Amino acid sequence: GNTHVLELWHGPTSAFKDMALQCLPHFFSASASQLREQGKLENTFLILVATSGDTGKAALEGFRDKEGVQIAVMYPDGGVSDIQYKQMATQAGSNVMVWAVKGNFDDCQTGAKNVFGDEFGEGMNMTIELRDVSYTYAGKYQRVTAVDTVSYTFQSGTMYSIMGASGSGKSTLLSLLAGLKLPTEGEIAFDEQPTRFMDRSALRRDTVSVIYQDFNLFPQYTALENVTLARRLARRDGETEQDIRARGLDLLDQIGLSDRAGHYPHQLSGGQKQRVAIARALCMEPDVLCFDEPTSALDPELTGEVLRVIRQLAGRRTTMIVVTHEMAFARDVADRLIFMDGGVIVEQGDPRQVMDHPRMERTRQFLSRCANT
Ligand code: ADP
Ligand code: MG
């Protein structure tokens, strides 16, 4: 109960993660012992590192014999060099552990994530289950079945990425998940409770939030007002105006915009507006955050700052369903990749697996078209 699980993310060599890893244990331990002295910290820490290389040595050494810390490194059995193995296996320290994992680096990472997920998953193992869900737009002359007999279960604490060509039904699927549309066939259940018996406006407000590519901020309100507006309208018991304001400021701080609280949308860049839209959604504490092509309306140089915020949320195991064409991002950050075509889920699975070894011809064609643009 008193153990926190810290997750250290991987990154390319240029991300200076080795250097960060050498500094981090010292910063971490210094502030932890200071907090302990002040009586503000009673927790112990378990630090898990999934590695296929030198990161393991740096982490083990840095956290060696630090008070209140256990450090464990998981490396792929047979996936490290002899020197790397010796460096890790011979590391001294009463609190260090080294585990060889049967499998590859991804399995190590999945192992670490599962531990993390289990710790935080308690009491919030929400699922959204689609059972043979279809949605048909009925036009005057023709009907379009945008989502066609889809069955799929979304789990909490997981980030899903949805890809597929334009018109494949991605946006319609998000609208169904958010309760903005009701299935014309089939059923959606939250925690096994069919949504058609639930209050749809409550579902929208508290459970699922959708963030669209064109932000939809209110131009006459400041960033802070935009973030807090819905929460003020649906104030919770015992919550004061100051509470909500503090919450809004904290969220702006988390997305790196604390100095823009009083700015109006026209004074913000596209990337900043989209980050405000994310903070606005978070202000309602939804169980699930959906994004519909959140960076499609942005200039390429602004997509990074929005993806960084989504990545940060993924690191906290926020349940997210993200429609995106950013292949590298989905590959790196998503837990599952869902590929849609013609209203059906053609293929789904581990993003790297799906991208590197697509099983279906339609997925293969889509991916090669994306790679060529
Ligand atoms: P995606 O988000 O993958 O581009 P959509 O869910 O927006 O796909 O659309 C799926 C299909 O439903 C498309 O064929 C589209 O033309 C059709 N469609 C979407 N919205 C409407 C609508 N309001 N009325 C009629 N057809 C629609
Ligand atoms: Mg769409």
CSV table of C-alpha atoms and ligand atoms in Angstrom, one decimal:
chain,number,residue,atom,x,y,z
A,1,GLY,CA,0.0,0.0,0.0
A,2,ASN,CA,2.8,2.4,0.8
A,3,THR,CA,4.8,1.6,-2.3
A,4,HIS,CA,4.9,3.9,-5.2
A,5,VAL,CA,5.9,2.7,-8.6
A,6,LEU,CA,7.9,5.1,-10.7
A,7,GLU,CA,8.2,4.5,-14.4
A,8,LEU,CA,11.2,5.6,-16.3
A,9,TRP,CA,10.6,6.1,-19.9
A,10,HIS,CA,12.8,5.1,-22.7
A,11,GLY,CA,14.0,7.4,-25.4
A,12,PRO,CA,16.5,7.7,-28.2
A,13,THR,CA,20.2,8.2,-27.4
A,14,SER,CA,20.0,11.9,-28.0
A,15,ALA,CA,17.4,12.2,-25.2
A,16,PHE,CA,20.3,12.2,-22.7
A,17,LYS,CA,18.5,9.5,-20.7
A,18,ASP,CA,21.8,8.1,-19.4
A,19,MET,CA,22.8,11.4,-18.1
A,20,ALA,CA,19.4,12.0,-16.7
A,21,LEU,CA,19.6,8.6,-15.0
A,22,GLN,CA,22.9,9.5,-13.4
A,23,CYS,CA,21.5,12.8,-12.0
A,24,LEU,CA,18.0,11.6,-11.1
A,25,PRO,CA,18.9,9.3,-8.2
A,26,HIS,CA,20.8,12.1,-6.5
A,27,PHE,CA,18.1,14.7,-7.0
A,28,PHE,CA,15.4,12.1,-6.0
A,29,SER,CA,17.2,11.0,-2.9
A,30,ALA,CA,18.1,14.5,-1.8
A,31,SER,CA,14.6,15.7,-2.0
A,32,ALA,CA,13.2,12.5,-0.5
A,33,SER,CA,15.4,12.7,2.5
A,34,GLN,CA,14.6,16.4,3.0
A,35,LEU,CA,10.9,15.6,2.9
A,36,ARG,CA,11.4,12.7,5.3
A,37,GLU,CA,13.2,15.0,7.8
A,38,GLN,CA,10.3,17.4,7.6
A,39,GLY,CA,7.9,14.5,8.3
A,40,LYS,CA,6.2,15.0,4.9
A,41,LEU,CA,7.2,11.6,3.4
A,42,GLU,CA,6.6,8.1,4.6
A,43,ASN,CA,6.5,6.3,1.3
A,44,THR,CA,9.0,3.8,0.1
A,45,PHE,CA,9.8,3.6,-3.6
A,46,LEU,CA,10.1,0.8,-6.0
A,47,ILE,CA,11.9,1.8,-9.2
A,48,LEU,CA,11.5,-0.5,-12.2
A,49,VAL,CA,13.7,-0.1,-15.2
A,50,ALA,CA,13.2,-1.9,-18.4
A,51,THR,CA,16.4,-1.8,-20.4
A,52,SER,CA,18.2,-3.5,-23.2
A,53,GLY,CA,21.5,-1.8,-22.5
A,54,ASP,CA,23.6,0.5,-20.4
A,55,THR,CA,20.7,2.3,-18.7
A,56,GLY,CA,20.4,-0.6,-16.3
A,57,LYS,CA,23.9,-0.1,-14.9
A,58,ALA,CA,23.4,3.6,-14.5
A,59,ALA,CA,20.1,3.2,-12.7
A,60,LEU,CA,21.3,0.4,-10.4
A,61,GLU,CA,24.4,2.3,-9.4
A,62,GLY,CA,22.6,5.6,-8.9
A,63,PHE,CA,20.0,4.2,-6.6
A,64,ARG,CA,22.3,1.8,-4.8
A,65,ASP,CA,21.8,1.9,-1.0
A,66,LYS,CA,19.6,4.9,-1.2
A,67,GLU,CA,17.2,5.0,1.8
A,68,GLY,CA,13.6,4.0,1.1
A,69,VAL,CA,14.3,2.8,-2.4
A,70,GLN,CA,14.2,-0.6,-4.1
A,71,ILE,CA,15.6,-0.6,-7.6
A,72,ALA,CA,14.9,-3.4,-10.1
A,73,VAL,CA,16.2,-3.8,-13.6
A,74,MET,CA,14.6,-6.1,-16.1
A,75,TYR,CA,16.6,-6.9,-19.2
A,76,PRO,CA,15.8,-9.3,-22.1
A,77,ASP,CA,17.4,-12.6,-21.5
A,78,GLY,CA,20.0,-13.0,-24.2
A,79,GLY,CA,19.3,-9.4,-25.4
A,80,VAL,CA,22.3,-7.7,-23.8
A,81,SER,CA,26.0,-8.0,-24.4
A,82,ASP,CA,28.3,-9.9,-22.1
A,83,ILE,CA,29.7,-6.7,-20.8
A,84,GLN,CA,26.3,-5.1,-20.2
A,85,TYR,CA,25.2,-8.3,-18.4
A,86,LYS,CA,28.3,-8.3,-16.1
A,87,GLN,CA,27.9,-4.6,-15.3
A,88,MET,CA,24.3,-5.2,-14.2
A,89,ALA,CA,24.8,-8.6,-12.5
A,90,THR,CA,27.8,-7.6,-10.4
A,91,GLN,CA,26.3,-4.3,-9.2
A,92,ALA,CA,26.6,-4.2,-5.4
A,93,GLY,CA,23.9,-2.8,-3.1
A,94,SER,CA,21.4,-4.1,-0.6
A,95,ASN,CA,18.4,-2.7,-2.5
A,96,VAL,CA,19.2,-3.7,-6.1
A,97,MET,CA,17.7,-6.5,-8.1
A,98,VAL,CA,18.3,-7.6,-11.6
A,99,TRP,CA,15.9,-9.8,-13.5
A,100,ALA,CA,16.4,-11.5,-16.8
A,101,VAL,CA,13.1,-11.6,-18.6
A,102,LYS,CA,12.3,-14.3,-21.1
A,103,GLY,CA,11.5,-12.3,-24.3
A,104,ASN,CA,12.6,-9.1,-25.9
A,105,PHE,CA,12.8,-5.5,-24.7
A,106,ASP,CA,9.1,-4.9,-25.3
A,107,ASP,CA,8.3,-7.7,-22.9
A,108,CYS,CA,10.5,-6.1,-20.2
A,109,GLN,CA,8.6,-2.8,-20.8
A,110,THR,CA,5.2,-4.5,-20.7
A,111,GLY,CA,6.3,-6.2,-17.5
A,112,ALA,CA,7.2,-2.9,-15.9
A,113,LYS,CA,4.0,-1.3,-17.2
A,114,ASN,CA,1.8,-4.1,-15.9
A,115,VAL,CA,3.2,-3.7,-12.4
A,116,PHE,CA,2.5,0.1,-12.7
A,117,GLY,CA,-1.0,-0.6,-14.1
A,118,ASP,CA,-1.8,-3.0,-11.3
A,119,GLU,CA,-0.8,-0.5,-8.6
A,120,PHE,CA,-2.9,2.2,-10.1
A,121,GLY,CA,-5.6,0.1,-11.5
A,122,GLU,CA,-7.1,-0.8,-8.2
A,123,GLY,CA,-10.7,0.5,-8.0
A,124,MET,CA,-10.6,1.9,-11.5
A,125,ASN,CA,-10.7,-1.1,-13.7
A,126,MET,CA,-13.3,0.5,-15.9
A,127,THR,CA,-14.0,-1.2,-19.2
A,128,ILE,CA,-16.0,0.0,-22.2
A,129,GLU,CA,-17.3,-2.9,-24.1
A,130,LEU,CA,-18.8,-2.6,-27.6
A,131,ARG,CA,-21.0,-5.5,-28.5
A,132,ASP,CA,-21.8,-5.8,-32.2
A,133,VAL,CA,-22.1,-2.0,-32.4
A,134,SER,CA,-23.2,-0.4,-35.7
A,135,TYR,CA,-24.0,3.1,-36.6
A,136,THR,CA,-25.9,4.0,-39.8
A,137,TYR,CA,-26.3,7.6,-41.0
A,138,ALA,CA,-29.7,7.7,-42.7
A,139,GLY,CA,-29.7,10.2,-45.5
A,140,LYS,CA,-32.6,11.0,-47.8
A,141,TYR,CA,-31.4,8.8,-50.6
A,142,GLN,CA,-28.8,6.5,-49.1
A,143,ARG,CA,-27.7,5.1,-45.8
A,144,VAL,CA,-24.1,4.9,-44.8
A,145,THR,CA,-23.1,2.4,-42.2
A,146,ALA,CA,-20.1,4.2,-40.7
A,147,VAL,CA,-19.5,1.7,-37.9
A,148,ASP,CA,-20.3,-1.9,-38.8
A,149,THR,CA,-20.8,-4.6,-36.2
A,150,VAL,CA,-17.8,-3.7,-34.1
A,151,SER,CA,-17.0,-5.7,-31.0
A,152,TYR,CA,-14.2,-4.5,-28.8
A,153,THR,CA,-13.4,-4.0,-25.1
A,154,PHE,CA,-11.4,-0.9,-24.0
A,155,GLN,CA,-9.6,-1.2,-20.7
A,156,SER,CA,-8.7,1.5,-18.3
A,157,GLY,CA,-5.1,2.7,-17.8
A,158,THR,CA,-4.4,2.0,-21.4
A,159,MET,CA,-3.7,4.2,-24.4
A,160,TYR,CA,-5.3,3.2,-27.7
A,161,SER,CA,-4.4,4.7,-31.0
A,162,ILE,CA,-6.9,4.4,-33.8
A,163,MET,CA,-5.7,4.7,-37.4
A,164,GLY,CA,-7.4,4.3,-40.7
A,165,ALA,CA,-8.2,6.2,-44.0
A,166,SER,CA,-10.5,9.1,-44.1
A,167,GLY,CA,-14.1,7.9,-43.9
A,168,SER,CA,-13.3,4.6,-42.2
A,169,GLY,CA,-15.5,5.4,-39.3
A,170,LYS,CA,-13.0,6.6,-36.6
A,171,SER,CA,-14.9,9.8,-35.7
A,172,THR,CA,-18.2,8.0,-35.5
A,173,LEU,CA,-16.7,5.4,-33.2
A,174,LEU,CA,-15.5,8.2,-30.9
A,175,SER,CA,-18.9,9.8,-30.9
A,176,LEU,CA,-20.4,6.5,-29.9
A,177,LEU,CA,-17.9,6.0,-27.1
A,178,ALA,CA,-18.6,9.5,-25.8
A,179,GLY,CA,-22.3,8.9,-25.9
A,180,LEU,CA,-22.8,11.7,-28.4
A,181,LYS,CA,-24.5,9.1,-30.7
A,182,LEU,CA,-26.4,6.0,-29.7
A,183,PRO,CA,-25.7,2.8,-31.6
A,184,THR,CA,-28.3,2.0,-34.3
A,185,GLU,CA,-27.5,-1.6,-33.6
A,186,GLY,CA,-25.8,-3.4,-30.7
A,187,GLU,CA,-24.8,-2.1,-27.3
A,188,ILE,CA,-22.1,-0.3,-25.4
A,189,ALA,CA,-21.5,-1.1,-21.8
A,190,PHE,CA,-19.5,0.8,-19.2
A,191,ASP,CA,-18.4,-1.7,-16.6
A,192,GLU,CA,-20.9,-4.1,-17.9
A,193,GLN,CA,-23.7,-1.6,-17.5
A,194,PRO,CA,-25.3,-0.9,-20.8
A,195,THR,CA,-25.2,2.8,-21.6
A,196,ARG,CA,-28.7,3.0,-22.9
A,197,PHE,CA,-29.9,2.9,-19.2
A,198,MET,CA,-27.5,5.7,-18.2
A,199,ASP,CA,-28.1,9.4,-18.3
A,200,ARG,CA,-26.4,10.5,-21.5
A,201,SER,CA,-25.5,14.0,-20.3
A,202,ALA,CA,-23.8,12.5,-17.2
A,203,LEU,CA,-21.9,10.1,-19.4
A,204,ARG,CA,-20.6,13.0,-21.5
A,205,ARG,CA,-19.7,15.2,-18.5
A,206,ASP,CA,-18.0,12.7,-16.2
A,207,THR,CA,-17.0,9.7,-18.1
A,208,VAL,CA,-15.7,10.4,-21.6
A,209,SER,CA,-14.3,13.6,-23.0
A,210,VAL,CA,-13.5,14.2,-26.6
A,211,ILE,CA,-10.9,16.7,-27.9
A,212,TYR,CA,-11.3,17.7,-31.5
A,213,GLN,CA,-8.8,19.0,-34.0
A,214,ASP,CA,-10.3,22.5,-34.1
A,215,PHE,CA,-10.1,23.2,-30.3
A,216,ASN,CA,-13.6,24.9,-30.0
A,217,LEU,CA,-12.4,27.3,-27.3
A,218,PHE,CA,-14.8,30.2,-26.4
A,219,PRO,CA,-13.2,33.3,-27.9
A,220,GLN,CA,-14.7,35.7,-25.3
A,221,TYR,CA,-13.1,33.8,-22.4
A,222,THR,CA,-9.5,33.6,-21.2
A,223,ALA,CA,-7.6,30.3,-21.1
A,224,LEU,CA,-8.3,29.9,-17.4
A,225,GLU,CA,-12.0,30.6,-17.9
A,226,ASN,CA,-12.2,28.2,-20.8
A,227,VAL,CA,-10.6,25.5,-18.7
A,228,THR,CA,-12.8,26.0,-15.7
A,229,LEU,CA,-16.1,26.9,-17.3
A,230,ALA,CA,-17.7,23.5,-17.4
A,231,ARG,CA,-16.6,22.6,-13.9
A,232,ARG,CA,-18.2,25.8,-12.6
A,233,LEU,CA,-21.4,25.0,-14.3
A,234,ALA,CA,-21.4,21.5,-12.9
A,235,ARG,CA,-20.0,22.4,-9.5
A,236,ARG,CA,-19.5,19.4,-7.2
A,237,ASP,CA,-20.5,19.3,-3.5
A,238,GLY,CA,-18.5,21.5,-1.2
A,239,GLU,CA,-16.4,22.9,-4.1
A,240,THR,CA,-15.7,26.6,-4.0
A,241,GLU,CA,-14.9,29.1,-6.7
A,242,GLN,CA,-11.3,29.2,-5.4
A,243,ASP,CA,-11.0,25.4,-5.5
A,244,ILE,CA,-12.0,25.4,-9.2
A,245,ARG,CA,-9.7,28.3,-10.0
A,246,ALA,CA,-6.8,26.7,-8.2
A,247,ARG,CA,-7.5,23.5,-10.1
A,248,GLY,CA,-7.6,25.4,-13.4
A,249,LEU,CA,-4.3,27.1,-12.7
A,250,ASP,CA,-2.7,23.8,-11.7
A,251,LEU,CA,-3.8,22.2,-15.0
A,252,LEU,CA,-2.5,25.1,-17.0
A,253,ASP,CA,0.8,24.7,-15.1
A,254,GLN,CA,0.8,21.0,-16.0
A,255,ILE,CA,0.5,21.7,-19.7
A,256,GLY,CA,3.2,24.4,-19.5
A,257,LEU,CA,0.9,27.4,-19.9
A,258,SER,CA,0.8,28.9,-16.4
A,259,ASP,CA,1.9,32.3,-17.9
A,260,ARG,CA,-1.1,32.3,-20.3
A,261,ALA,CA,-4.0,32.0,-17.9
A,262,GLY,CA,-5.3,35.5,-18.7
A,263,HIS,CA,-4.8,35.2,-22.4
A,264,TYR,CA,-7.7,35.0,-24.9
A,265,PRO,CA,-7.7,32.3,-27.6
A,266,HIS,CA,-6.8,34.8,-30.3
A,267,GLN,CA,-3.6,35.5,-28.4
A,268,LEU,CA,-2.5,31.9,-28.3
A,269,SER,CA,-0.9,29.7,-31.0
A,270,GLY,CA,-2.7,26.6,-32.3
A,271,GLY,CA,-0.6,24.3,-30.2
A,272,GLN,CA,-1.3,26.4,-27.1
A,273,LYS,CA,-5.0,26.4,-27.9
A,274,GLN,CA,-5.0,22.7,-28.2
A,275,ARG,CA,-3.2,22.3,-24.9
A,276,VAL,CA,-5.9,24.6,-23.3
A,277,ALA,CA,-8.5,22.3,-24.8
A,278,ILE,CA,-6.8,19.3,-23.2
A,279,ALA,CA,-6.7,21.1,-19.8
A,280,ARG,CA,-10.4,21.9,-20.2
A,281,ALA,CA,-11.2,18.3,-20.7
A,282,LEU,CA,-9.0,17.2,-17.8
A,283,CYS,CA,-10.8,19.7,-15.5
A,284,MET,CA,-13.8,17.5,-15.5
A,285,GLU,CA,-11.8,14.5,-14.4
A,286,PRO,CA,-13.1,12.2,-17.2
A,287,ASP,CA,-12.4,8.5,-16.9
A,288,VAL,CA,-11.6,8.4,-20.6
A,289,LEU,CA,-10.0,11.0,-22.8
A,290,CYS,CA,-10.7,10.7,-26.6
A,291,PHE,CA,-8.7,12.7,-29.2
A,292,ASP,CA,-9.9,13.1,-32.7
A,293,GLU,CA,-6.9,14.0,-34.8
A,294,PRO,CA,-5.6,16.4,-32.2
A,295,THR,CA,-2.7,17.7,-34.3
A,296,SER,CA,-4.2,17.7,-37.8
A,297,ALA,CA,-5.0,21.4,-37.8
A,298,LEU,CA,-1.6,22.3,-36.5
A,299,ASP,CA,1.5,23.4,-38.3
A,300,PRO,CA,4.1,20.6,-38.1
A,301,GLU,CA,6.3,22.6,-35.7
A,302,LEU,CA,3.4,22.9,-33.2
A,303,THR,CA,2.4,19.2,-33.1
A,304,GLY,CA,5.3,18.3,-30.9
A,305,GLU,CA,4.1,20.3,-27.9
A,306,VAL,CA,0.6,18.8,-28.1
A,307,LEU,CA,2.0,15.2,-28.5
A,308,ARG,CA,4.2,15.9,-25.5
A,309,VAL,CA,1.2,16.6,-23.3
A,310,ILE,CA,-0.5,13.4,-24.5
A,311,ARG,CA,2.6,11.4,-23.9
A,312,GLN,CA,2.8,12.8,-20.4
A,313,LEU,CA,-0.8,11.8,-19.7
A,314,ALA,CA,0.0,8.3,-21.1
A,315,GLY,CA,2.8,8.1,-18.6
A,316,ARG,CA,0.3,8.6,-15.8
A,317,ARG,CA,-1.8,5.8,-17.2
A,318,THR,CA,-4.7,8.0,-18.3
A,319,THR,CA,-7.1,6.0,-20.3
A,320,MET,CA,-7.0,7.5,-23.8
A,321,ILE,CA,-8.3,6.7,-27.2
A,322,VAL,CA,-6.4,8.8,-29.8
A,323,VAL,CA,-7.3,9.0,-33.5
A,324,THR,CA,-4.0,10.0,-35.1
A,325,HIS,CA,-1.9,9.8,-38.2
A,326,GLU,CA,1.3,10.3,-36.3
A,327,MET,CA,2.8,6.9,-36.9
A,328,ALA,CA,6.0,7.4,-34.9
A,329,PHE,CA,4.0,8.8,-32.0
A,330,ALA,CA,1.5,5.9,-31.9
A,331,ARG,CA,4.3,3.4,-32.2
A,332,ASP,CA,6.2,4.9,-29.3
A,333,VAL,CA,3.4,5.8,-26.9
A,334,ALA,CA,0.3,3.7,-27.5
A,335,ASP,CA,-0.3,0.4,-25.8
A,336,ARG,CA,-2.7,-0.8,-28.5
A,337,LEU,CA,-3.1,0.2,-32.1
A,338,ILE,CA,-6.5,-0.3,-33.7
A,339,PHE,CA,-6.7,-0.1,-37.5
A,340,MET,CA,-10.1,0.7,-39.1
A,341,ASP,CA,-11.3,0.4,-42.6
A,342,GLY,CA,-14.9,0.5,-44.0
A,343,GLY,CA,-16.4,0.8,-40.5
A,344,VAL,CA,-14.8,-2.3,-39.1
A,345,ILE,CA,-11.7,-3.0,-36.9
A,346,VAL,CA,-9.5,-4.7,-39.5
A,347,GLU,CA,-6.6,-5.4,-37.1
A,348,GLN,CA,-5.5,-4.5,-33.7
A,349,GLY,CA,-2.6,-5.2,-31.3
A,350,ASP,CA,0.7,-4.0,-30.1
A,351,PRO,CA,1.5,-1.0,-32.2
A,352,ARG,CA,5.0,-2.2,-33.2
A,353,GLN,CA,3.7,-5.6,-34.1
A,354,VAL,CA,0.8,-4.2,-36.2
A,355,MET,CA,3.1,-1.7,-38.0
A,356,ASP,CA,6.0,-4.0,-38.6
A,357,HIS,CA,4.1,-7.2,-39.3
A,358,PRO,CA,0.6,-6.2,-40.5
A,359,ARG,CA,-1.5,-9.4,-41.0
A,360,MET,CA,-4.1,-7.9,-43.3
A,361,GLU,CA,-3.6,-6.6,-46.8
A,362,ARG,CA,-5.7,-3.5,-46.1
A,363,THR,CA,-3.4,-2.5,-43.1
A,364,ARG,CA,-0.4,-3.1,-45.2
A,365,GLN,CA,-1.6,-0.8,-48.0
A,366,PHE,CA,-2.6,1.9,-45.6
A,367,LEU,CA,0.8,1.8,-43.8
A,368,SER,CA,2.8,1.9,-46.9
A,369,ARG,CA,0.7,4.9,-48.2
A,370,CYS,CA,1.4,6.7,-44.8
A,371,ALA,CA,5.1,5.9,-45.1
A,372,ASN,CA,5.3,7.4,-48.5
A,373,THR,CA,3.8,10.8,-47.5
B,1,ADP,P1,-13.3,9.1,-40.3
B,1,ADP,O1,-13.4,9.8,-39.0
B,1,ADP,O2,-12.6,7.8,-40.2
B,1,ADP,O3,-12.9,9.9,-41.4
B,1,ADP,P2,-16.3,9.2,-40.1
B,1,ADP,O4,-16.7,8.5,-38.9
B,1,ADP,O5,-16.2,10.7,-40.1
B,1,ADP,O6,-14.8,8.6,-40.6
B,1,ADP,O7,-17.2,8.8,-41.3
B,1,ADP,C1,-17.5,7.5,-41.7
B,1,ADP,C2,-18.5,7.4,-42.8
B,1,ADP,O8,-19.7,8.0,-42.4
B,1,ADP,C3,-18.0,8.2,-44.0
B,1,ADP,O9,-18.4,7.4,-45.2
B,1,ADP,C4,-18.8,9.5,-43.9
B,1,ADP,O10,-19.0,10.0,-45.2
B,1,ADP,C5,-20.1,9.1,-43.3
B,1,ADP,N1,-20.6,10.2,-42.5
B,1,ADP,C6,-20.0,10.8,-41.5
B,1,ADP,N2,-20.8,11.7,-40.9
B,1,ADP,C7,-22.0,11.7,-41.6
B,1,ADP,C8,-23.2,12.4,-41.5
B,1,ADP,N3,-23.4,13.3,-40.6
B,1,ADP,N4,-24.2,12.1,-42.4
B,1,ADP,C9,-24.0,11.1,-43.3
B,1,ADP,N5,-22.9,10.4,-43.5
B,1,ADP,C10,-21.8,10.7,-42.6
B,2,MG,MG,-12.7,11.8,-38.6
